Amino acid sequence: MTRTAALKPEQVPTASKATLDAFTRNLGFTPNMMAAFAQSPIAFNAWATLLGSLSKALDVKTRDSIGLAVSEVNGCDYCLAVHSYTAEHMARLPADEVVLARKGHANDPKRDAAIQFARKVIQVRGKVSDTDLAAVRDAGYTDANIMEIVALVAMYSLTNFFNNVFDPEKDFPAVAPAGAV
């Protein structure tokens, strides 16, 4: 049940309009989540700035895989649908890799370490062990990369929480539970 409406174009606050219009141009449509989030120019523009900055972190397959793992832990059906779609169509991850990412893994050992670490960060709310940190470092990630992983976890959690609270109407193909695939 949707708990807040996606804004119609004429309802978008002036301070959110340029950001929302840019997303619409880039995506070819306006996702309901963004049209709802735009109600708060402060929160929406802050999230969009973070998203833009973090789009330069790591590689697209790792970023999308982290988004899938975090969204699975947070139980966000909207984000699971979005990240499953983008992982397949933009990052070009095969379907089995999408399911693996949702379960916190990848076939690529380096990506697997990043996803496992991201999943651990969300599960233990950042209180990772020295062993967890050593494992991601041993896979080849620098401290700067690890900071980017933590920032991605936080950004994806923000949209997970937004979507879990407000439950915007789904506009991406629904996905089956990871255990059912």
Tab-separated table of C-alpha atoms in Angstrom:
chain	number	residue	atom	x	y	z
A	1	MET	CA	0.000	0.000	0.000
A	2	THR	CA	1.505	3.287	-1.115
A	3	ARG	CA	1.922	5.662	1.813
A	4	THR	CA	2.805	8.800	-0.140
A	5	ALA	CA	2.003	9.891	-3.643
A	6	ALA	CA	4.458	10.315	-6.451
A	7	LEU	CA	4.275	13.949	-7.444
A	8	LYS	CA	2.950	14.971	-10.815
A	9	PRO	CA	5.390	17.219	-12.736
A	10	GLU	CA	3.477	20.381	-11.826
A	11	GLN	CA	3.610	19.448	-8.103
A	12	VAL	CA	7.394	19.055	-7.843
A	13	PRO	CA	8.954	21.720	-5.612
A	14	THR	CA	11.099	24.165	-7.545
A	15	ALA	CA	14.194	23.162	-5.546
A	16	SER	CA	13.759	19.493	-6.613
A	17	LYS	CA	12.788	20.098	-10.234
A	18	ALA	CA	16.237	20.299	-11.880
A	19	THR	CA	17.433	17.145	-10.124
A	20	LEU	CA	14.285	15.185	-10.932
A	21	ASP	CA	14.315	16.387	-14.543
A	22	ALA	CA	17.944	15.223	-14.909
A	23	PHE	CA	17.017	11.735	-13.666
A	24	THR	CA	14.038	11.641	-16.015
A	25	ARG	CA	16.226	12.582	-18.986
A	26	ASN	CA	18.885	9.994	-18.086
A	27	LEU	CA	16.452	7.164	-17.389
A	28	GLY	CA	13.816	7.951	-19.998
A	29	PHE	CA	11.076	8.038	-17.355
A	30	THR	CA	10.520	9.225	-13.787
A	31	PRO	CA	10.615	6.387	-11.229
A	32	ASN	CA	7.858	6.676	-8.633
A	33	MET	CA	10.391	6.527	-5.813
A	34	MET	CA	12.100	9.661	-7.109
A	35	ALA	CA	8.823	11.456	-7.773
A	36	ALA	CA	7.851	10.766	-4.169
A	37	PHE	CA	11.286	11.566	-2.701
A	38	ALA	CA	11.291	14.931	-4.521
A	39	GLN	CA	8.702	16.189	-2.003
A	40	SER	CA	11.668	17.044	0.241
A	41	PRO	CA	14.179	19.048	-1.777
A	42	ILE	CA	16.676	18.830	1.099
A	43	ALA	CA	16.600	15.028	1.398
A	44	PHE	CA	16.178	14.394	-2.335
A	45	ASN	CA	19.008	16.657	-3.476
A	46	ALA	CA	21.330	15.380	-0.732
A	47	TRP	CA	20.661	11.792	-1.834
A	48	ALA	CA	21.125	12.689	-5.520
A	49	THR	CA	24.462	14.359	-4.757
A	50	LEU	CA	25.624	11.299	-2.818
A	51	LEU	CA	24.455	9.010	-5.631
A	52	GLY	CA	26.324	11.092	-8.201
A	53	SER	CA	29.529	11.067	-6.181
A	54	LEU	CA	29.368	7.353	-5.429
A	55	SER	CA	28.728	6.499	-9.081
A	56	LYS	CA	32.500	6.984	-9.445
A	57	ALA	CA	33.295	4.493	-6.652
A	58	LEU	CA	34.472	0.996	-7.521
A	59	ASP	CA	33.013	-0.536	-10.701
A	60	VAL	CA	29.365	-0.761	-11.767
A	61	LYS	CA	29.095	-4.529	-11.196
A	62	THR	CA	30.380	-4.176	-7.640
A	63	ARG	CA	28.166	-1.155	-6.920
A	64	ASP	CA	25.022	-2.879	-8.199
A	65	SER	CA	25.933	-6.091	-6.365
A	66	ILE	CA	26.325	-4.166	-3.115
A	67	GLY	CA	22.947	-2.514	-3.761
A	68	LEU	CA	21.376	-5.953	-4.182
A	69	ALA	CA	22.982	-7.389	-1.039
A	70	VAL	CA	22.034	-4.392	1.119
A	71	SER	CA	18.480	-4.256	-0.248
A	72	GLU	CA	18.041	-7.962	0.458
A	73	VAL	CA	19.177	-7.554	4.082
A	74	ASN	CA	16.911	-4.500	4.483
A	75	GLY	CA	13.951	-6.271	2.853
A	76	CYS	CA	13.319	-3.515	0.315
A	77	ASP	CA	11.231	-4.987	-2.515
A	78	TYR	CA	11.275	-1.744	-4.518
A	79	CYS	CA	15.077	-1.508	-4.467
A	80	LEU	CA	15.494	-5.225	-5.159
A	81	ALA	CA	13.425	-4.757	-8.303
A	82	VAL	CA	15.389	-1.640	-9.351
A	83	HIS	CA	18.832	-3.128	-8.643
A	84	SER	CA	17.940	-6.455	-10.269
A	85	TYR	CA	16.906	-4.553	-13.392
A	86	THR	CA	19.960	-2.269	-13.448
A	87	ALA	CA	22.356	-5.121	-12.611
A	88	GLU	CA	21.071	-7.089	-15.582
A	89	HIS	CA	20.594	-4.258	-18.101
A	90	MET	CA	23.296	-1.753	-17.159
A	91	ALA	CA	25.998	-3.715	-15.324
A	92	ARG	CA	25.366	-6.732	-17.569
A	93	LEU	CA	25.367	-9.212	-14.684
A	94	PRO	CA	23.936	-12.627	-15.619
A	95	ALA	CA	20.788	-13.703	-13.743
A	96	ASP	CA	22.705	-16.176	-11.556
A	97	GLU	CA	25.081	-13.387	-10.474
A	98	VAL	CA	22.118	-11.176	-9.546
A	99	VAL	CA	20.795	-13.927	-7.273
A	100	LEU	CA	24.268	-14.543	-5.830
A	101	ALA	CA	24.639	-10.827	-5.043
A	102	ARG	CA	21.295	-10.814	-3.250
A	103	LYS	CA	22.647	-13.668	-1.119
A	104	GLY	CA	25.838	-11.690	-0.411
A	105	HIS	CA	28.222	-13.329	-2.884
A	106	ALA	CA	29.726	-13.155	-6.376
A	107	ASN	CA	31.632	-15.531	-8.637
A	108	ASP	CA	34.463	-12.996	-8.949
A	109	PRO	CA	36.623	-13.323	-5.772
A	110	LYS	CA	37.358	-9.598	-5.404
A	111	ARG	CA	33.712	-8.580	-5.909
A	112	ASP	CA	32.681	-11.396	-3.549
A	113	ALA	CA	34.847	-9.904	-0.789
A	114	ALA	CA	33.290	-6.445	-1.270
A	115	ILE	CA	29.752	-7.828	-1.222
A	116	GLN	CA	30.390	-9.976	1.839
A	117	PHE	CA	31.897	-6.978	3.617
A	118	ALA	CA	28.972	-4.707	2.652
A	119	ARG	CA	26.494	-7.309	3.867
A	120	LYS	CA	28.396	-7.644	7.139
A	121	VAL	CA	28.424	-3.847	7.599
A	122	ILE	CA	24.628	-3.673	7.346
A	123	GLN	CA	24.052	-6.790	9.446
A	124	VAL	CA	26.248	-5.629	12.354
A	125	ARG	CA	25.567	-1.934	11.864
A	126	GLY	CA	29.198	-1.181	11.092
A	127	LYS	CA	30.686	-3.060	14.034
A	128	VAL	CA	32.754	-5.351	11.826
A	129	SER	CA	35.559	-7.482	13.205
A	130	ASP	CA	39.264	-7.163	12.469
A	131	THR	CA	38.893	-10.413	10.512
A	132	ASP	CA	36.141	-8.865	8.327
A	133	LEU	CA	38.328	-5.852	7.610
A	134	ALA	CA	41.372	-8.027	6.876
A	135	ALA	CA	39.381	-10.159	4.429
A	136	VAL	CA	38.304	-7.185	2.298
A	137	ARG	CA	41.813	-5.709	2.432
A	138	ASP	CA	43.324	-9.075	1.456
A	139	ALA	CA	41.047	-9.104	-1.593
A	140	GLY	CA	42.785	-5.956	-2.828
A	141	TYR	CA	40.662	-3.125	-1.459
A	142	THR	CA	42.349	-0.041	-0.027
A	143	ASP	CA	41.041	1.800	3.000
A	144	ALA	CA	39.662	4.423	0.601
A	145	ASN	CA	37.784	1.657	-1.278
A	146	ILE	CA	36.459	0.292	2.007
A	147	MET	CA	35.199	3.763	2.915
A	148	GLU	CA	33.397	3.817	-0.448
A	149	ILE	CA	31.826	0.427	0.322
A	150	VAL	CA	30.577	1.785	3.663
A	151	ALA	CA	29.231	4.919	1.936
A	152	LEU	CA	27.434	2.741	-0.654
A	153	VAL	CA	25.894	0.692	2.168
A	154	ALA	CA	24.638	3.900	3.774
A	155	MET	CA	23.287	5.318	0.511
A	156	TYR	CA	21.485	2.112	-0.431
A	157	SER	CA	20.119	1.843	3.095
A	158	LEU	CA	18.735	5.380	2.811
A	159	THR	CA	16.701	4.463	-0.261
A	160	ASN	CA	15.745	1.112	1.289
A	161	PHE	CA	14.415	2.870	4.369
A	162	PHE	CA	12.650	5.542	2.308
A	163	ASN	CA	10.950	2.884	0.182
A	164	ASN	CA	10.109	0.660	3.144
A	165	VAL	CA	8.517	3.617	4.951
A	166	PHE	CA	6.629	5.189	2.027
A	167	ASP	CA	6.128	2.129	-0.238
A	168	PRO	CA	5.930	3.940	-3.590
A	169	GLU	CA	4.050	2.181	-6.372
A	170	LYS	CA	6.358	-0.349	-8.058
A	171	ASP	CA	7.424	0.613	-11.580
A	172	PHE	CA	10.140	-1.989	-12.181
A	173	PRO	CA	9.510	-5.717	-12.722
A	174	ALA	CA	9.003	-7.521	-9.401
A	175	VAL	CA	11.564	-10.149	-8.416
A	176	ALA	CA	11.112	-13.467	-6.659
A	177	PRO	CA	12.590	-13.953	-3.191
A	178	ALA	CA	16.295	-14.842	-3.486
A	179	GLY	CA	15.714	-18.237	-1.868
A	180	ALA	CA	13.024	-19.123	-4.430
A	181	VAL	CA	15.257	-18.567	-7.454
